[in-house]
Coordinates of C-alpha atoms in Angstrom, one line a residue:
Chain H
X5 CA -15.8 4.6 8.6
X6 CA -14.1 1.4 10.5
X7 CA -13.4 -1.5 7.8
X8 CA -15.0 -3.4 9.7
X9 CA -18.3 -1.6 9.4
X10 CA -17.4 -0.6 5.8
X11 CA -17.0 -4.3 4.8
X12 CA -20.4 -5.1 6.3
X13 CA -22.4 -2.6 4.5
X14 CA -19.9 -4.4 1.7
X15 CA -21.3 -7.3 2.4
X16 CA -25.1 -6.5 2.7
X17 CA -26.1 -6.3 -1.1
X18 CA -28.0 -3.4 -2.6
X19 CA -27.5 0.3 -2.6
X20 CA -25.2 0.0 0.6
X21 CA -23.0 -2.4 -1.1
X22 CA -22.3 0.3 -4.1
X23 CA -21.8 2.7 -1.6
X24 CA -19.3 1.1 0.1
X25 CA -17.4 -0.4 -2.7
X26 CA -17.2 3.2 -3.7
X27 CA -15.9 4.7 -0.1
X28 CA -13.1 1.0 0.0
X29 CA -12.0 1.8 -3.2
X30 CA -11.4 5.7 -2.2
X31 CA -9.6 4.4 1.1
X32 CA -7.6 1.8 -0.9
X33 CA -7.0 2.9 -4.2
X34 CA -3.8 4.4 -3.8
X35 CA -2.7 1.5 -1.7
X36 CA -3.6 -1.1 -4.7
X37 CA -1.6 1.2 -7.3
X38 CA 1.3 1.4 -4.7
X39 CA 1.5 -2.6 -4.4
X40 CA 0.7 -2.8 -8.0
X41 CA 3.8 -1.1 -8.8
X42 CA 5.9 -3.1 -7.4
X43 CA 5.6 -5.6 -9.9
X44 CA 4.9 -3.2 -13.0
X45 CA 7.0 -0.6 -14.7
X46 CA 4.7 0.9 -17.0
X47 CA 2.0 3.3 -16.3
X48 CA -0.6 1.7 -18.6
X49 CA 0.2 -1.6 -17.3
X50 CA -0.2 -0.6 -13.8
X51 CA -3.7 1.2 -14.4
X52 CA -4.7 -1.7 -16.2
X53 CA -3.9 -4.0 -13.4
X54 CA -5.7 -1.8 -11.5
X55 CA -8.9 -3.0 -12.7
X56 CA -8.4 -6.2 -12.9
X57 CA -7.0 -6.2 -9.0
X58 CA -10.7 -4.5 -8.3
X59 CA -12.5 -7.3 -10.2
X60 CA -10.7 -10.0 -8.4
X61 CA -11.6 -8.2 -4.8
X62 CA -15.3 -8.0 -5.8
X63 CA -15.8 -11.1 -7.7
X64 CA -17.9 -14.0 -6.9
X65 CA -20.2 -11.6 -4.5
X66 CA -16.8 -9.7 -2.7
X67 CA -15.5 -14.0 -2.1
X68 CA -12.2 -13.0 -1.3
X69 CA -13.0 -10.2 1.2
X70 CA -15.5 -12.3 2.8
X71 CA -12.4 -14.1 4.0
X72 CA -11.3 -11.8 6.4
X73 CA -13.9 -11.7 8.9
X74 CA -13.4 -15.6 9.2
X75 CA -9.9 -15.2 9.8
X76 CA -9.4 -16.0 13.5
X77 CA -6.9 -14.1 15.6
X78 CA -7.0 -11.1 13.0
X79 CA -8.5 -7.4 14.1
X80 CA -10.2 -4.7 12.4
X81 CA -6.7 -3.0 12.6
X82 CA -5.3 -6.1 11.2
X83 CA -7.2 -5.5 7.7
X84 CA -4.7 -3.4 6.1
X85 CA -2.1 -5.2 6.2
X86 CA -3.9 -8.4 5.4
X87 CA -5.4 -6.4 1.9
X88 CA -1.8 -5.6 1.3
X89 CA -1.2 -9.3 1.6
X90 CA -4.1 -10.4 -0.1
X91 CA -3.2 -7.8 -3.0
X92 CA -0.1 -8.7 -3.3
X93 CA -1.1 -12.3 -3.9
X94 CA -3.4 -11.0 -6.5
X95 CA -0.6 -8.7 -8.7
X96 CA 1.8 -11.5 -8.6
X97 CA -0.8 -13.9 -10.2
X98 CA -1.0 -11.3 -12.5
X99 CA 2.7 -10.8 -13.5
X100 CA 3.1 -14.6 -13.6
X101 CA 6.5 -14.1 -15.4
X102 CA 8.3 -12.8 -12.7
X103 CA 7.8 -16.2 -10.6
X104 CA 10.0 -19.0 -10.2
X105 CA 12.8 -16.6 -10.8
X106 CA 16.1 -17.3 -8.7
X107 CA 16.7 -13.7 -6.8
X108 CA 19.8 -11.9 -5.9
X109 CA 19.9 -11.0 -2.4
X110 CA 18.3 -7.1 -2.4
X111 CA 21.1 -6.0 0.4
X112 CA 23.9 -7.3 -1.7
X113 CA 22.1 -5.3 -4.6
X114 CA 21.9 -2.0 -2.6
X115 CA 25.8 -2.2 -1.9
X116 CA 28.1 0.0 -4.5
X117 CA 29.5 -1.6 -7.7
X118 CA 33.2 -2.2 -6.2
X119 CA 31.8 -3.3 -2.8
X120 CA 29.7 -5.9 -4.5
X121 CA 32.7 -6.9 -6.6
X122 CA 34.5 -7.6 -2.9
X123 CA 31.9 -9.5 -1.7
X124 CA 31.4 -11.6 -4.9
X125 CA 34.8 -12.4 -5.2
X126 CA 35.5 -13.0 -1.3
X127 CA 32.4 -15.0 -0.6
X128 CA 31.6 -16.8 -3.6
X129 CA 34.6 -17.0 -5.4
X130 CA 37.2 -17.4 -2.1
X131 CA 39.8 -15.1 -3.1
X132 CA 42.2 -13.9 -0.2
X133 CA 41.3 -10.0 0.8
X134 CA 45.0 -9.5 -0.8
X135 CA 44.2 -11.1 -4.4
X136 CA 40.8 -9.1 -4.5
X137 CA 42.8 -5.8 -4.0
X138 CA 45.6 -6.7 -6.4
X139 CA 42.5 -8.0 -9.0
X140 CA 40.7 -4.8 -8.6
X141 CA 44.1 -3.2 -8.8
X142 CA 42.8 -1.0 -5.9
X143 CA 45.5 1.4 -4.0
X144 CA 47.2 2.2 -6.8
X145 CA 50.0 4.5 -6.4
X146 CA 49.0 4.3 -2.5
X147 CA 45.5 5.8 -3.1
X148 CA 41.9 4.6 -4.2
X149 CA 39.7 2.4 -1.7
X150 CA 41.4 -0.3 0.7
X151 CA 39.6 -3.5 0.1
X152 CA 40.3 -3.9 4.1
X153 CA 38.6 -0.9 4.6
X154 CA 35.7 -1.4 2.1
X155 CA 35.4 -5.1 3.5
X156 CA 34.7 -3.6 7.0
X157 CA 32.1 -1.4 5.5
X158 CA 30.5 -4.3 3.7
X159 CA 29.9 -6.2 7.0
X160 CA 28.9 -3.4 8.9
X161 CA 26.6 -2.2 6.6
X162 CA 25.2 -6.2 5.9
X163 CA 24.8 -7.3 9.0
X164 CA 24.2 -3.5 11.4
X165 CA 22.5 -1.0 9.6
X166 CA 19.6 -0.5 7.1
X167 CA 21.2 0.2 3.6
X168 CA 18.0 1.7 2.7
X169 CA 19.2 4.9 4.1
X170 CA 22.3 4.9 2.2
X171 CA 23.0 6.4 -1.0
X172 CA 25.5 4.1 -3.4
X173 CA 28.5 5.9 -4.5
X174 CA 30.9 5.3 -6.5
X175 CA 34.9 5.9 -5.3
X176 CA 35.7 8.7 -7.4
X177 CA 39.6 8.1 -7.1
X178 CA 39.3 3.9 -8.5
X179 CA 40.1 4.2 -12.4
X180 CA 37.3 2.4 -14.8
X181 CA 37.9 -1.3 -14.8
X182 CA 35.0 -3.4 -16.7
X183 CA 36.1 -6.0 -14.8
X184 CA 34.4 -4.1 -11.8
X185 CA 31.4 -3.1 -13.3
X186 CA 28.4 -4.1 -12.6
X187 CA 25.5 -2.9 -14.8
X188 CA 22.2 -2.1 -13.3
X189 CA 19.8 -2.9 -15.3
X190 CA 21.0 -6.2 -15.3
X191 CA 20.9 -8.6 -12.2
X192 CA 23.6 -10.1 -11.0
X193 CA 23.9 -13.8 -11.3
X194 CA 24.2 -16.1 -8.4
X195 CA 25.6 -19.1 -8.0
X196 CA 22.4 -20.7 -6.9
X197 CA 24.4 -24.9 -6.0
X198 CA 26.8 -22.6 -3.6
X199 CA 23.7 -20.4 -1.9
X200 CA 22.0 -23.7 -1.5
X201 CA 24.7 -25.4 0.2
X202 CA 25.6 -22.4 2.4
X203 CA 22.0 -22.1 3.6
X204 CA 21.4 -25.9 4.2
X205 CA 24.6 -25.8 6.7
X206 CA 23.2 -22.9 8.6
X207 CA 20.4 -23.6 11.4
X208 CA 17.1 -22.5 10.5
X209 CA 16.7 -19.9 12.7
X210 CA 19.9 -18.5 10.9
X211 CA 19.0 -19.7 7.6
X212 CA 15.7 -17.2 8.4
X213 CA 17.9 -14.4 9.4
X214 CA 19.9 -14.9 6.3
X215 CA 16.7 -14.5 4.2
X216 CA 15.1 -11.7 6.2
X217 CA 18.1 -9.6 5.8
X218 CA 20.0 -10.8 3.0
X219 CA 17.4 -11.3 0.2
X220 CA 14.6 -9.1 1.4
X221 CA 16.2 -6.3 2.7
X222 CA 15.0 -5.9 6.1
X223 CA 17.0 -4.0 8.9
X224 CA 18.5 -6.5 11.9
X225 CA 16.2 -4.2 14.5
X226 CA 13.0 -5.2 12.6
X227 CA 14.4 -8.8 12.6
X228 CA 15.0 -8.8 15.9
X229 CA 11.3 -7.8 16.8
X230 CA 9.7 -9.7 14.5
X231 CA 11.5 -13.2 15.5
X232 CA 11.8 -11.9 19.0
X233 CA 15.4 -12.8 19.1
X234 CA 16.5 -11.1 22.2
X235 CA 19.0 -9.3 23.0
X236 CA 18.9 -7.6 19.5
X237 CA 22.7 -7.8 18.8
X238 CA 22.2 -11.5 19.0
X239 CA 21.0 -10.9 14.8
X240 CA 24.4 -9.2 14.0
X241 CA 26.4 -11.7 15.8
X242 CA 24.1 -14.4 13.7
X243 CA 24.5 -12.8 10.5
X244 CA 28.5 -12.2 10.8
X245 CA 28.8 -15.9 11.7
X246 CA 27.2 -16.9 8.8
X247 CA 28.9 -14.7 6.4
X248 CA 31.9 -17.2 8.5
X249 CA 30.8 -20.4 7.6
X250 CA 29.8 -19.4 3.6
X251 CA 33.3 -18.0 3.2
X252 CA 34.6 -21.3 5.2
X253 CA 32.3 -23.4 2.8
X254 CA 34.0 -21.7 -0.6
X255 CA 37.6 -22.6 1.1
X256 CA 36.6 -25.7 1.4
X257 CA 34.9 -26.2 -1.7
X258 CA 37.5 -24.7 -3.6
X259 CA 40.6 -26.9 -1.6
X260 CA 38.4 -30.0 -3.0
X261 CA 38.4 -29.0 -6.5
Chain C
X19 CA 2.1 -26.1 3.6
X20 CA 2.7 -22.4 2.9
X21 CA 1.8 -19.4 5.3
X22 CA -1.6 -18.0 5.2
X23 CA -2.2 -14.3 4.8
X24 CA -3.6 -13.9 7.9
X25 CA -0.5 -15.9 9.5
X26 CA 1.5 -13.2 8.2
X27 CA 0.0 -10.6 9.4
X28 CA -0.4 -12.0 13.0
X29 CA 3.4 -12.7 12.8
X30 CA 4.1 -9.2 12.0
X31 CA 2.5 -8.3 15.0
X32 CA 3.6 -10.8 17.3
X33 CA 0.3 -12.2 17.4
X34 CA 0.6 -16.1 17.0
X35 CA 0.7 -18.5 19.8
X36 CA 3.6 -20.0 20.6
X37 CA 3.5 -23.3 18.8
X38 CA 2.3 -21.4 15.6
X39 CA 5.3 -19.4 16.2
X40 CA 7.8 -21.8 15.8
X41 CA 6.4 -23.6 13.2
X42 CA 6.2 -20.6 11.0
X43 CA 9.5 -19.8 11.8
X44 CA 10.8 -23.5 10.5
X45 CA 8.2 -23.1 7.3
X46 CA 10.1 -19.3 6.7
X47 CA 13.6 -20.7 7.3
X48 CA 13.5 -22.8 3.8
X49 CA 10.2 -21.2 1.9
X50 CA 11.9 -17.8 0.4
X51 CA 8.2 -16.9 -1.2
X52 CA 6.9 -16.9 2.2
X53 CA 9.4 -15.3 3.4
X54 CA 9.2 -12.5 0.1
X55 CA 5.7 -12.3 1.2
X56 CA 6.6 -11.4 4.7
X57 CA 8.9 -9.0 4.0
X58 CA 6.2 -6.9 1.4
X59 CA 3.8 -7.1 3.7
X60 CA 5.9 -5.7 6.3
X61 CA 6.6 -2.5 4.1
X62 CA 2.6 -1.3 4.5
X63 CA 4.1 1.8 6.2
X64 CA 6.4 2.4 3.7
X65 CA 3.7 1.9 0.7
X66 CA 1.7 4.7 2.6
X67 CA 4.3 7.0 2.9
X68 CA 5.2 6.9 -0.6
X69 CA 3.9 8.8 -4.2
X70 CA 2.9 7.1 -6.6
X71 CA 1.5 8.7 -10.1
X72 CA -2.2 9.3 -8.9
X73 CA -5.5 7.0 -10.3
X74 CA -6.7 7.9 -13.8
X75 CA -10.5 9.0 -13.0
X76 CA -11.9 6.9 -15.6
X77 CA -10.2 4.1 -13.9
X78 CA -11.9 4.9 -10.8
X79 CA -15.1 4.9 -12.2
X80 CA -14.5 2.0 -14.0
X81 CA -13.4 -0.1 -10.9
X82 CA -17.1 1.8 -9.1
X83 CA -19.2 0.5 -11.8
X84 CA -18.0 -3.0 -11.2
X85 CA -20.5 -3.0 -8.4
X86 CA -24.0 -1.8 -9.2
X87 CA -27.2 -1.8 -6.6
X88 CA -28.7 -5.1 -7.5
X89 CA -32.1 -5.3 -9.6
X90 CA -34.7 -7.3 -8.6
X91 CA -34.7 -11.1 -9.7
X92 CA -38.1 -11.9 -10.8
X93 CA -39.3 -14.1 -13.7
X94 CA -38.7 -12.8 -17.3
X95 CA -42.8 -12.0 -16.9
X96 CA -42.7 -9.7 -14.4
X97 CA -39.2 -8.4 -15.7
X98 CA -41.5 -7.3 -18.8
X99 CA -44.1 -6.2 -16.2
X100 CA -41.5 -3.5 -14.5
X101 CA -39.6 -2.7 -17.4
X102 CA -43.3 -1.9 -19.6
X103 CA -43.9 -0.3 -16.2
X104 CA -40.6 2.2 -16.5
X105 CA -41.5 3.1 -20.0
X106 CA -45.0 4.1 -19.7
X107 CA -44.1 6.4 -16.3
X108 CA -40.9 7.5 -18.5
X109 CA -43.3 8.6 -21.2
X110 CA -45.3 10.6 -18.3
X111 CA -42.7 11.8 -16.9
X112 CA -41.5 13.7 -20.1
X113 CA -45.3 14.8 -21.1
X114 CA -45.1 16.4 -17.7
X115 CA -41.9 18.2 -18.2
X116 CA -42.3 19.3 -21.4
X117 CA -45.6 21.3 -20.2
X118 CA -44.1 22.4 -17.1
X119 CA -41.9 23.7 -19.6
X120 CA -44.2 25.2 -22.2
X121 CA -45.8 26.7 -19.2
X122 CA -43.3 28.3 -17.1
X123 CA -41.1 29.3 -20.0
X124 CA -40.1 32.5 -18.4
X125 CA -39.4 31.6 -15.5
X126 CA -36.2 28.9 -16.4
X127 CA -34.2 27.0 -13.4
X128 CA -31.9 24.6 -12.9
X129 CA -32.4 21.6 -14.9
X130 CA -30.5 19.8 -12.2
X131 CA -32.5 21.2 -8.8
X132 CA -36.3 20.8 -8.0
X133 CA -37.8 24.4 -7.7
X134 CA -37.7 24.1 -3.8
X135 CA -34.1 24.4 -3.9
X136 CA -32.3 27.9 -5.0
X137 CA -28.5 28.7 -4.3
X138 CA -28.3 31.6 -1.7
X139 CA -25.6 33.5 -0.7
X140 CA -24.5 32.8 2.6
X141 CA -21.5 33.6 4.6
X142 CA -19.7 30.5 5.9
X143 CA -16.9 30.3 8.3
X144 CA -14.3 28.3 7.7
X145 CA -13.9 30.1 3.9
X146 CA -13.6 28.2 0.8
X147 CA -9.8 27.6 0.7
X148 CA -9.3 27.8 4.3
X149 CA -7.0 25.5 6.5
X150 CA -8.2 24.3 9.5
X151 CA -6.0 23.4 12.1
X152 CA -8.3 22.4 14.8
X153 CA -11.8 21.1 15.2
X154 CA -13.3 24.4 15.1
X155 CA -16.8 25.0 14.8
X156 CA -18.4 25.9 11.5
X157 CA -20.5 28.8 11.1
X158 CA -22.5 30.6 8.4
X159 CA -24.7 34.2 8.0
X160 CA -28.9 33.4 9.0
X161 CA -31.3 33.7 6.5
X162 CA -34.4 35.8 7.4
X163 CA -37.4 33.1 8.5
X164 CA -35.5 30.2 7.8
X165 CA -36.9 27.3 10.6
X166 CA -33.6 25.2 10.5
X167 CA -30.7 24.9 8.7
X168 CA -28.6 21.9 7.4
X169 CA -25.5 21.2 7.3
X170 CA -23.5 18.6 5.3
X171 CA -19.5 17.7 5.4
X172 CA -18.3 15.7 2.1
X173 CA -14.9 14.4 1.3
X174 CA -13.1 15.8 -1.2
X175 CA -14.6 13.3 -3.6
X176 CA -18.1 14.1 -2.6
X177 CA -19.1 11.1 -0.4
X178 CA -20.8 12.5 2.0
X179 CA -19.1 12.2 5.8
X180 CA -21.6 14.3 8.0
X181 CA -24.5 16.2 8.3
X182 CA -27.0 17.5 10.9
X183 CA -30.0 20.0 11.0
X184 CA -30.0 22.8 13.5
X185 CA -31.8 25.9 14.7
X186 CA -28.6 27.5 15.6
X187 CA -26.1 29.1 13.4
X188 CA -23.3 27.7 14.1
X189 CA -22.0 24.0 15.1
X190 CA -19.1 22.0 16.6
X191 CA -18.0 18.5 15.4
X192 CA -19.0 15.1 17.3
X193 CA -15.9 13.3 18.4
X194 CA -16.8 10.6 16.0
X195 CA -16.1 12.9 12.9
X196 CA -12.5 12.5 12.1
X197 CA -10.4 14.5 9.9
X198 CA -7.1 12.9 7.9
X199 CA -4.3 15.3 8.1
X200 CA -3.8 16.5 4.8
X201 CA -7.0 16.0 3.4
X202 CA -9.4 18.1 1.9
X203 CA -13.5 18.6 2.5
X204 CA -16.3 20.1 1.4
X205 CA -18.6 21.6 3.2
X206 CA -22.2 23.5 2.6
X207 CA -25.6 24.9 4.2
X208 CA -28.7 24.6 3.5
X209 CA -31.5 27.0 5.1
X210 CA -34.8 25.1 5.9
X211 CA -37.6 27.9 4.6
X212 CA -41.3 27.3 6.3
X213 CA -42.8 27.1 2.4
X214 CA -40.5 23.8 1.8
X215 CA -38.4 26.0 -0.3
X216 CA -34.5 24.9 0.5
X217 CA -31.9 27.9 -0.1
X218 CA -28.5 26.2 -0.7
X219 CA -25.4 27.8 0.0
X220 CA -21.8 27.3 -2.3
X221 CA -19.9 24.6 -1.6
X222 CA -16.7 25.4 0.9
X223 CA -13.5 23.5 0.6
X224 CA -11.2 23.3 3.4
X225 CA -8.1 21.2 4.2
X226 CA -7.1 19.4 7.8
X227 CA -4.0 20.1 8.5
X228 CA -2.5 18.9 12.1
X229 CA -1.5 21.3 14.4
X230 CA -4.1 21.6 17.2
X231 CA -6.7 19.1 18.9
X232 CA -8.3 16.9 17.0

């Protein structure tokens, strides 16, 4: 059945309206618990929301569907996306803890422990590519992981590629060094005053880039079409000039101090 | 003023006018909820492609029950008028059973199927368990002086998708019945005897899978 037909007989009270609550939460069900857990880690917990997600979309006569037929512009095709939107909405206001939380960019998070360490200490704490390898006391005895190297594969993977693909490893021939360790439970803090500034230099259609791929993670071919920045490449070339001016901004800030 | 759901969504598909356009983009450019929200809706493809530990059924029915057909909203008078009404034909309807009973006591049937219907053993094409990788037609074994015969698809849940009555014994799909790859259906026969009696056949399962026309 079309949503669109489905969320009329929704709509028109009675027997038909069971019926179809029953057949939109057979079509959608899974979709709610896959949204759901993004924001929940336990089973129970994501079950529960479950139900309470439900309630929300039926309550007050089916009030917050009703809202999609009134939306102008949007398709029948369109209603998936928009429920994911809408659901979304709905689980957050249900894990109200995990608002208002400053986030680490999700690229920088999907890099491997020692490139992350690179990029920390080049971008936000301005060391020279030369002070991060002797820190990191990487090539020693003339092996492990050139930082030039690794830095190369940091921007090529941050401003071409979609990490998602990519499986972190961890350079088998670095010795353990706590100094380069990066747990995972635990997020990485961020040096929110220095992310502000960056971004407040940046134009906004870079600042947007910057978010798109930096934070949430989304590949510089998706940017491209979503934006409609044209021709594509034009995202790398605004991404790598960016990653520029914050490294130019932590000289600067740290010549001043 | 924050996106609206719906601006989302038309943004993801390139669907906003040109002013709209560029205002959302300014509005995305410093707002890093909107663009959070963005970004999650954007993964809709993703969220269908993945597993995720199925739906306790208890759940399920919970979340059904939250809708209910609606009762009638009369006054509290004629709400005692129905509901003294449903007792007394409840009480009937249990005098009349239980002498039915008392009556026919040899004869014992389903407590869940009116004597007009009896399960019969038919031969269906697809089998139970069968994949079906085209639209094929359905077929099934006649049953001697049967006028008609109907047929019903269900999903695997048991909603009920299709169903037709026919003379013939056999029947192809309307284009507007559409399989999901993947999924699984139920499917059954029921032959239409000239007495009113209704022979039912088992329930068939059979799972879509792409591979031919659909």
């Amino acid at each position: 059945m079309e949503d669109r037909e489905l969320l009329d007989q929704l709509f028109s009270g009675g027997d038909a309206s069971a019926s179809a609550w029953r057949a939109f939460l057979q079509k959608y069900s899974n979709l709610f618990l896959k949204i759901i857990w993004q924001f929940e880690k336990d089973r129970d917990e994501v079950m529960e929301k479950y139900v309470s997600v439900c309630s929300r979309l039926m309550g007050n006569d089916f009030a917050v569907l009703r809202k999609f037929p009134k939306e102008l512009g949007l398709k029948s095709s369109d209603f998936p996306s928009w429920l994911v939107a809408v659901v979304r909405n709905i689980s957050v206001d249900l894990h109200r803890h995990s608002q208002g939380r400053r986030r680490y960019p999700k690229a920088l998070l999907r890099l491997d422990p020692i490139d992350r360490k690179i990029f920390d200490l080049y971008y936000w704490q301005g060391y020279s590519l030369e002070e991060i390898g002797h820190q990191l006391d990487l090539r020693k005895n003339g092996k492990g992981t050139d930082v030039n190297e690794s830095f190369a594969r940091i921007l090529r993977m941050l401003t071409r590629y979609a990490p998602r693909e990519r499986k972190a490893t961890f350079p088998t021939s670095v010795p353990f060094n706590e100094n380069m360790f990066v747990p995972d439970e635990e997020e990485p803090r961020v040096d929110v005053a220095l992310f502000d500034k960056w971004l407040e230099g940046l134009p906004a259609e870079h600042r947007l880039v910057v978010r798109m791929r930096f934070w949430e993670d989304m590949s510089a071919v998706r940017i491209a079409r979503i934006l409609k920045i044209v021709p594509q490449h034009r995202v790398y070339a605004i991404l790598q000039k960016s990653l520029q001016k914050l490294r130019t901004h932590v000289e600067r800030n740290m010549a001043s101090n | 003023m924050h996106l609206t759901d719906a601006d989302i969504v038309l943004l993801l598909r390139g669907g906003l006018g040109r002013k709209r356009f560029q205002s959302a983009k300014n509005h995305l450019a410093d707002c890093t909820e909107c663009t959070e929200r963005l970004a999650f809706v954007d993964r809709l493809p993703d969220f269908l492609r993945e597993e995720t530990p199925p739906l306790k059924s208890s759940l399920f029915e919970k979340a059904e029950d939250l809708v209910r057909p609606k009762r009638s909203n009369g006054s509290w008078l004629s709400n005692i008028l129905v509901r003294g009404r449903v007792v007394v034909a409840g009480l009937a309807a249990v005098v009349v059973v239980v002498g039915v009973l008392l009556l026919t006591q040899e004869e014992r049937t389903s407590r869940f199927r009116a004597d007009t219907e009896s399960q019969v053993s038919l031969m269906l094409m697809p089998l139970d368990g069968a994949r079906v990788e085209s639209r094929s037609s359905f077929y099934w074994s006649s049953v001697a002086d049967a006028y008609a015969y109907r047929v019903e698809i269900f999903h695997a849940k048991g909603l009920s998708l299709w169903n037709t009555t026919l003379t013939d014994t056999s029947v192809s799909l309307p284009a507007t019945v559409v399989f999901e790859p993947g999924s699984s259906y139920l499917w059954r026969v029921e032959a239409l005897m000239p007495d009113t009696r209704i022979y039912r056949s088992e329930i068939q399962k059979f799972t879509y899978v792409q591979g031919g026309p659909r």
